[in-house]
Coordinates of C-alpha atoms and ligand atoms in Angstrom, one line a residue:
M1 CA 0.0 0.0 0.0
S2 CA 1.3 3.5 -0.8
A3 CA 2.2 6.1 1.7
E4 CA -0.5 8.2 0.1
H5 CA -3.1 5.9 1.6
V6 CA -5.6 7.9 3.5
L7 CA -6.6 6.5 6.9
K8 CA -10.1 7.2 8.2
I9 CA -9.9 7.6 12.0
G10 CA -12.8 8.2 14.4
I11 CA -12.7 10.5 17.3
L12 CA -15.0 9.4 20.2
E13 CA -14.3 11.7 23.1
G14 CA -16.3 9.8 25.8
D15 CA -16.9 11.5 29.1
D16 CA -15.2 13.7 31.7
I17 CA -11.4 13.7 31.1
G18 CA -12.1 12.1 27.7
H19 CA -13.0 15.7 26.5
E20 CA -9.4 16.7 27.3
V21 CA -7.2 13.7 26.7
V22 CA -8.8 12.6 23.4
P23 CA -8.4 16.1 21.8
A24 CA -4.8 16.1 23.1
S25 CA -4.2 12.7 21.4
V26 CA -5.7 13.9 18.1
K27 CA -3.6 17.1 18.3
T28 CA -0.4 15.1 18.7
A29 CA -1.4 12.5 16.1
K30 CA -2.2 15.4 13.6
A31 CA 1.2 16.9 14.2
A32 CA 2.9 13.6 13.7
A33 CA 0.9 12.8 10.6
Q34 CA 1.9 16.0 9.0
M35 CA 5.6 15.4 9.8
A36 CA 5.4 11.8 8.5
G37 CA 3.3 12.5 5.4
Q38 CA 0.4 10.2 6.5
K39 CA -3.0 11.5 5.3
I40 CA -5.8 11.1 7.7
E41 CA -9.5 11.8 7.5
W42 CA -10.8 12.5 10.9
V43 CA -14.4 11.6 11.8
D44 CA -16.1 12.9 14.8
V45 CA -18.4 10.3 16.3
P46 CA -20.7 11.4 19.2
I47 CA -20.7 8.9 22.1
G48 CA -21.4 9.0 25.9
R49 CA -23.1 11.6 28.0
K50 CA -22.7 14.4 25.4
A51 CA -24.3 12.2 22.8
L52 CA -27.2 11.5 25.2
D53 CA -27.7 15.3 25.7
D54 CA -27.3 16.3 22.0
H55 CA -28.8 13.2 20.2
G56 CA -30.9 11.5 22.9
H57 CA -28.7 8.3 23.2
T58 CA -25.2 7.5 24.4
M59 CA -24.7 5.6 21.2
P60 CA -26.9 7.3 18.7
D61 CA -28.4 5.6 15.6
G62 CA -25.9 5.2 12.9
T63 CA -22.8 5.1 15.2
L64 CA -21.9 1.5 14.4
E65 CA -22.5 2.1 10.6
T66 CA -20.1 5.0 10.7
L67 CA -17.5 3.1 12.7
K68 CA -17.7 0.3 10.0
T69 CA -16.4 2.7 7.5
L70 CA -13.3 3.5 9.5
D71 CA -9.8 2.0 9.8
G72 CA -9.8 2.6 13.6
W73 CA -10.8 5.0 16.3
I74 CA -9.7 6.6 19.5
L75 CA -12.2 6.0 22.2
G76 CA -12.1 8.2 25.4
P77 CA -13.2 6.8 28.8
I78 CA -16.9 6.2 29.3
G79 CA -18.3 7.4 32.7
H80 CA -21.4 5.2 32.5
R81 CA -21.8 4.8 36.2
E82 CA -22.9 8.5 36.4
Y83 CA -25.4 8.2 33.5
P84 CA -29.1 8.8 34.3
K85 CA -31.0 5.5 34.7
V86 CA -32.9 5.7 31.3
P87 CA -32.9 3.1 28.5
E88 CA -31.1 5.5 26.2
A89 CA -28.1 5.7 28.5
I90 CA -26.2 2.5 27.8
N91 CA -22.6 1.6 28.3
P92 CA -21.3 1.4 24.7
H93 CA -18.1 -0.6 25.6
P94 CA -19.5 -4.2 25.3
I95 CA -21.3 -3.3 22.1
L96 CA -18.2 -1.9 20.4
R97 CA -16.0 -4.7 21.5
K98 CA -18.5 -7.3 20.5
T99 CA -19.6 -5.8 17.2
F100 CA -16.1 -5.4 15.9
D101 CA -14.9 -8.7 17.5
L102 CA -12.1 -6.8 19.4
F103 CA -11.3 -9.9 21.5
A104 CA -7.8 -8.9 22.6
N105 CA -7.0 -5.9 24.9
V106 CA -3.3 -5.2 24.6
R107 CA -2.1 -3.3 27.7
P108 CA 1.6 -2.5 28.0
T109 CA 3.4 -1.5 31.2
R110 CA 6.7 0.2 31.0
S111 CA 8.9 2.1 33.5
F112 CA 10.2 5.6 32.8
P113 CA 12.9 7.3 34.9
D114 CA 11.9 9.6 37.8
I115 CA 8.2 9.4 37.4
G116 CA 7.6 7.4 40.6
C117 CA 7.8 3.8 39.3
L118 CA 8.3 1.1 41.9
H119 CA 10.9 -0.6 39.6
D120 CA 13.1 1.0 36.9
D121 CA 13.1 -1.8 34.5
I122 CA 9.6 -3.0 33.8
D123 CA 8.7 -3.7 30.3
L124 CA 5.8 -6.1 29.9
V125 CA 2.5 -6.4 28.1
I126 CA -0.7 -8.0 29.4
V127 CA -3.0 -9.3 26.7
R128 CA -6.5 -9.5 28.3
E129 CA -9.4 -11.5 26.7
N130 CA -12.0 -8.9 26.0
N131 CA -15.3 -10.5 25.1
E132 CA -16.2 -13.3 27.5
G133 CA -15.2 -14.4 31.1
F134 CA -17.0 -12.9 34.1
Q135 CA -18.2 -9.7 32.4
P136 CA -22.0 -10.1 32.5
D137 CA -22.6 -7.6 29.8
R138 CA -20.5 -9.4 27.3
N139 CA -20.7 -13.1 28.0
V140 CA -24.3 -13.7 26.8
V141 CA -26.3 -12.9 23.7
M142 CA -29.4 -11.7 25.5
G143 CA -30.0 -10.9 29.2
S144 CA -27.2 -10.7 31.6
G145 CA -24.7 -13.2 32.8
E146 CA -25.5 -12.1 36.4
F147 CA -28.9 -12.7 38.0
R148 CA -30.6 -12.9 41.4
P149 CA -33.1 -15.8 41.7
T150 CA -34.1 -14.9 45.2
H151 CA -33.4 -11.7 47.3
D152 CA -30.4 -13.3 49.1
V153 CA -28.8 -15.2 46.2
T154 CA -26.9 -13.8 43.3
I155 CA -25.3 -15.9 40.6
S156 CA -22.5 -14.6 38.2
V157 CA -21.8 -16.7 35.2
R158 CA -18.3 -16.9 33.8
V159 CA -18.1 -18.0 30.1
I160 CA -14.9 -19.5 28.7
T161 CA -14.9 -20.9 25.2
T162 CA -12.3 -22.6 23.1
E163 CA -12.9 -20.1 20.4
G164 CA -12.5 -17.1 22.5
S165 CA -9.4 -18.5 24.3
A166 CA -7.8 -19.5 21.0
K167 CA -8.3 -16.1 19.5
V168 CA -6.8 -14.2 22.4
A169 CA -4.0 -16.8 22.7
R170 CA -3.0 -16.4 19.0
A171 CA -2.9 -12.6 19.4
A172 CA -0.8 -12.9 22.5
F173 CA 1.6 -15.4 20.8
E174 CA 2.0 -13.0 17.9
I175 CA 2.8 -10.2 20.3
A176 CA 5.2 -12.4 22.2
R177 CA 6.9 -13.4 19.0
S178 CA 7.5 -9.8 18.2
R179 CA 9.0 -9.2 21.7
K180 CA 11.2 -11.5 23.7
K181 CA 9.4 -14.7 22.6
R182 CA 8.2 -15.5 26.1
L183 CA 4.5 -15.9 27.0
T184 CA 3.1 -16.4 30.5
L185 CA -0.3 -17.9 30.9
V186 CA -2.1 -16.6 34.0
H187 CA -5.1 -18.6 35.3
K188 CA -6.4 -20.5 38.2
N189 CA -7.0 -24.0 36.9
T190 CA -6.3 -25.4 40.4
V191 CA -9.8 -24.2 41.3
Y192 CA -11.6 -23.4 38.0
K193 CA -10.7 -26.8 36.6
L194 CA -13.1 -26.5 33.7
G195 CA -13.0 -22.8 32.9
C196 CA -9.3 -22.0 33.4
G197 CA -8.6 -25.6 32.4
M198 CA -10.2 -25.0 29.0
F199 CA -8.3 -21.6 28.6
V200 CA -4.9 -23.2 29.4
D201 CA -5.5 -26.3 27.2
T202 CA -6.5 -24.1 24.3
C203 CA -3.4 -21.8 24.8
Y204 CA -1.2 -25.0 24.6
E205 CA -3.0 -26.0 21.4
V206 CA -2.2 -22.6 19.8
A207 CA 1.4 -22.9 21.2
K208 CA 2.0 -25.7 18.7
D209 CA 2.0 -23.0 15.9
F210 CA 4.6 -20.9 17.8
P211 CA 7.4 -23.3 18.7
D212 CA 9.8 -20.4 18.9
V213 CA 7.9 -18.9 21.9
V214 CA 8.7 -20.2 25.4
V215 CA 5.5 -20.7 27.4
D216 CA 5.2 -20.8 31.2
E217 CA 2.2 -20.5 33.6
V218 CA 1.5 -18.6 36.8
I219 CA -1.5 -19.0 39.0
V220 CA -3.3 -15.6 39.2
D221 CA -2.9 -15.0 42.9
T222 CA 0.8 -15.7 42.7
M223 CA 0.9 -13.4 39.7
A224 CA -0.6 -10.6 41.7
M225 CA 2.3 -11.0 44.2
R226 CA 5.0 -11.5 41.6
L227 CA 3.9 -8.4 39.7
V228 CA 4.9 -6.4 42.7
R229 CA 8.1 -8.3 43.6
D230 CA 9.6 -9.3 40.2
P231 CA 7.7 -7.7 37.4
Q232 CA 11.0 -7.8 35.3
S233 CA 10.6 -11.6 35.0
F234 CA 7.6 -11.1 32.7
D235 CA 7.4 -10.1 29.1
T236 CA 4.1 -11.0 27.4
V237 CA 1.2 -12.3 29.6
V238 CA -2.1 -13.6 28.4
T239 CA -5.1 -14.1 30.7
T240 CA -8.9 -14.2 30.9
N241 CA -11.0 -11.0 31.1
M242 CA -11.5 -10.3 34.8
F243 CA -8.0 -11.4 35.8
G244 CA -6.6 -9.2 33.0
D245 CA -8.7 -6.2 34.2
I246 CA -7.4 -6.5 37.7
L247 CA -3.8 -7.2 36.9
T248 CA -3.5 -4.4 34.4
D249 CA -4.6 -1.9 37.0
E250 CA -2.1 -3.4 39.4
A251 CA 0.6 -3.2 36.7
A252 CA -0.3 0.5 36.2
G253 CA 0.3 1.1 39.9
L254 CA 3.9 -0.1 39.5
V255 CA 4.7 2.6 36.9
G256 CA 3.0 5.7 38.1
G257 CA -0.7 5.0 38.1
L258 CA -3.6 4.9 35.7
G259 CA -2.4 7.8 33.7
M260 CA 0.5 5.6 32.5
A261 CA -1.7 2.7 31.3
P262 CA -2.4 2.7 27.6
G263 CA -4.2 0.1 25.7
L264 CA -5.3 -1.1 22.2
C265 CA -8.3 -3.3 21.5
I266 CA -7.6 -5.5 18.5
G267 CA -9.3 -8.3 16.6
R268 CA -8.5 -10.4 13.6
G269 CA -7.1 -7.4 11.7
A270 CA -9.9 -5.3 10.2
I271 CA -9.8 -2.4 12.6
A272 CA -8.4 -1.4 16.0
M273 CA -9.6 0.8 18.9
A274 CA -7.3 2.9 21.0
Q275 CA -8.6 2.9 24.6
A276 CA -6.6 3.8 27.6
T277 CA -7.1 1.5 30.7
H278 CA -8.3 4.4 33.0
G279 CA -11.8 5.4 33.5
S280 CA -13.3 8.9 33.0
A281 CA -11.8 10.3 36.3
P282 CA -14.6 12.8 37.0
D283 CA -12.6 13.8 40.2
I284 CA -10.0 15.6 38.0
A285 CA -12.0 16.4 34.9
G286 CA -11.9 20.1 33.6
K287 CA -8.9 20.9 35.8
D288 CA -6.2 20.5 33.0
I289 CA -4.3 18.0 35.3
A290 CA -5.3 14.6 33.9
N291 CA -2.2 12.8 32.5
P292 CA -2.7 12.5 28.7
F293 CA 0.1 9.8 28.4
A294 CA -2.2 6.8 28.5
M295 CA -4.5 8.1 25.7
I296 CA -1.8 9.6 23.5
E297 CA 0.3 6.4 23.9
S298 CA -2.9 4.3 23.0
T299 CA -3.2 6.5 19.9
R300 CA 0.4 5.9 19.1
M301 CA -0.2 2.2 19.4
L302 CA -3.1 2.5 17.0
F303 CA -1.0 4.0 14.3
D304 CA 1.8 1.6 14.9
W305 CA -0.7 -1.3 14.5
L306 CA -2.1 0.2 11.3
G307 CA 1.4 0.7 10.0
H308 CA 2.2 -2.9 10.4
N309 CA -1.2 -4.3 9.6
R310 CA -1.7 -2.2 6.5
G311 CA 1.9 -1.9 5.4
L312 CA 1.9 1.9 5.8
P313 CA 5.5 3.2 6.4
A314 CA 4.1 6.7 7.0
A315 CA 1.9 5.4 9.9
L316 CA 4.9 3.7 11.4
S317 CA 6.9 6.9 11.0
M318 CA 4.0 8.7 12.9
S319 CA 4.4 6.2 15.7
N320 CA 8.1 6.8 15.9
I321 CA 7.6 10.6 15.9
M322 CA 5.0 10.3 18.7
K323 CA 7.3 8.1 20.7
R324 CA 10.1 10.6 20.4
G325 CA 7.8 13.4 21.7
I326 CA 6.4 11.3 24.5
D327 CA 9.9 10.2 25.7
A328 CA 11.0 13.8 25.6
A329 CA 8.1 15.1 27.7
L330 CA 8.4 12.3 30.2
A331 CA 12.1 13.1 30.8
S332 CA 11.5 16.5 32.5
P333 CA 9.3 17.4 35.5
D334 CA 8.4 20.6 33.7
T335 CA 6.5 18.6 31.1
R336 CA 5.0 16.0 33.3
T337 CA 1.7 16.1 35.1
P338 CA 1.7 16.0 38.9
D339 CA 0.6 12.3 39.2
I340 CA 4.0 11.4 37.7
C341 CA 6.2 13.6 39.8
G342 CA 5.9 16.7 37.6
T343 CA 4.8 20.3 37.8
A344 CA 3.1 20.7 34.4
S345 CA -0.5 21.1 33.5
Q346 CA -1.9 18.7 31.0
S347 CA -1.7 21.4 28.3
Q348 CA 1.9 22.0 29.1
M349 CA 2.7 18.3 28.9
V350 CA 1.0 18.1 25.5
Q351 CA 3.0 21.0 24.4
G352 CA 6.2 19.2 25.7
I353 CA 5.2 16.2 23.6
L354 CA 4.7 18.4 20.5
D355 CA 8.0 20.1 21.0
G356 CA 9.8 16.8 21.6
M357 CA 8.4 15.5 18.4
K358 CA 10.2 18.2 16.5
S359 CA 13.6 17.8 18.2
Ligands
ATP401 P1 -13.4 2.5 35.4 O1 -14.0 1.5 36.4 O2 -14.4 3.1 34.5 O3 -12.1 2.0 34.7 P2 -12.2 3.6 37.8 O4 -13.2 3.4 38.8 O5 -11.0 2.7 37.7 O6 -12.9 3.7 36.3 P3 -10.9 6.0 37.1 O7 -11.9 7.0 36.5 O8 -9.9 5.3 36.2 O9 -11.7 5.0 38.0 O10 -10.1 6.8 38.2 C1 -9.4 6.1 39.3 C2 -8.4 7.1 39.9 O11 -7.3 7.3 39.0 C3 -9.0 8.5 40.2 O12 -8.5 9.0 41.3 C4 -8.5 9.3 38.9 O13 -8.3 10.7 39.2 C5 -7.2 8.7 38.6 N1 -6.9 8.7 37.2 C6 -7.5 8.1 36.2 N2 -7.1 8.5 35.0 C7 -6.1 9.4 35.2 C8 -5.2 10.2 34.4 N3 -5.3 10.0 33.0 N4 -4.4 11.0 35.0 C9 -4.3 11.2 36.2 N5 -5.1 10.5 37.2 C10 -6.0 9.6 36.6

């Protein structure tokens, strides 16, 4: 594909700090695209509380159709817990991930100097299954995977399938292959003999196609402990949905908190969705202090993925330019937000990234 290929990228701001960190991400991506010669058509797609106020629904009619025309999009955090209790106020996450079969949530954790990391040398990526597991809004076709047959009994259903496990395992093996060729399976098949058992067995089936990747296993509770004590001993990790959700927040805590936790939701190759690990952080919204790293880095990951996936050198070049800017900003307290030992506002950090991209 030629460098002239135009990428169509959606902008879905989401809620609260999403109205700050998503525009910041678009700003840095636009600057990098101009420097790299990557043409991008940006498409605003209303979603979340603002969409409810403006269009009467948190995911207005036509949203999925519009997204189907895109190469990927940047999704800001969704603060659905604060939505009014009306049928039009839904949480769009499960619908987006399901509709586009975004079964793997790729969440890297990396140390940077002087930002308050608990270890200086962490560089791992957790690949979290995204569409089944314990998440009751994702693991059934109709109804909910959680129900209350009597007032004092609640049943939560966890769904594990060979297909879902194989898809996320394959994605994780491919990532492991592109890194240090080591993949750790995290599970608890000592207790969940059938569910985690199926996940682990399926991962080993997929492993046959990746003889160059060394596989090991860690039980999830041990993993929670080892992530704190020796996170350097992990490279690529794959796990089921809920375990991945918890472990990625724990991993973020090792390297400066949720502002340092980016993510990319991927499927079989059609599109990808940049989505940071953090929520909409209403406590800091509108104060120009939210750390934009997680969303900007998620955006960089999107262009890196598109560059590899579509064979677009200019998109890869964008990714490199953004990385240069991010690294430069993170290197000085003057261009870091307070959560990562800095003195800058969010806008100053974004400016630091833009300046760093040019250097
Ligand atoms: P969700 O369940 O939707 O993921 P959450 O309950 O984990 O959300 P968040 O909204 O992620 O909550 O916020 C948790 C804490 O982390 C809050 O104190 C918030 O201010 C902080 N936080 C989240 N994102 C950022 C960020 N980008 N920069 C700085 N602090 C952040």
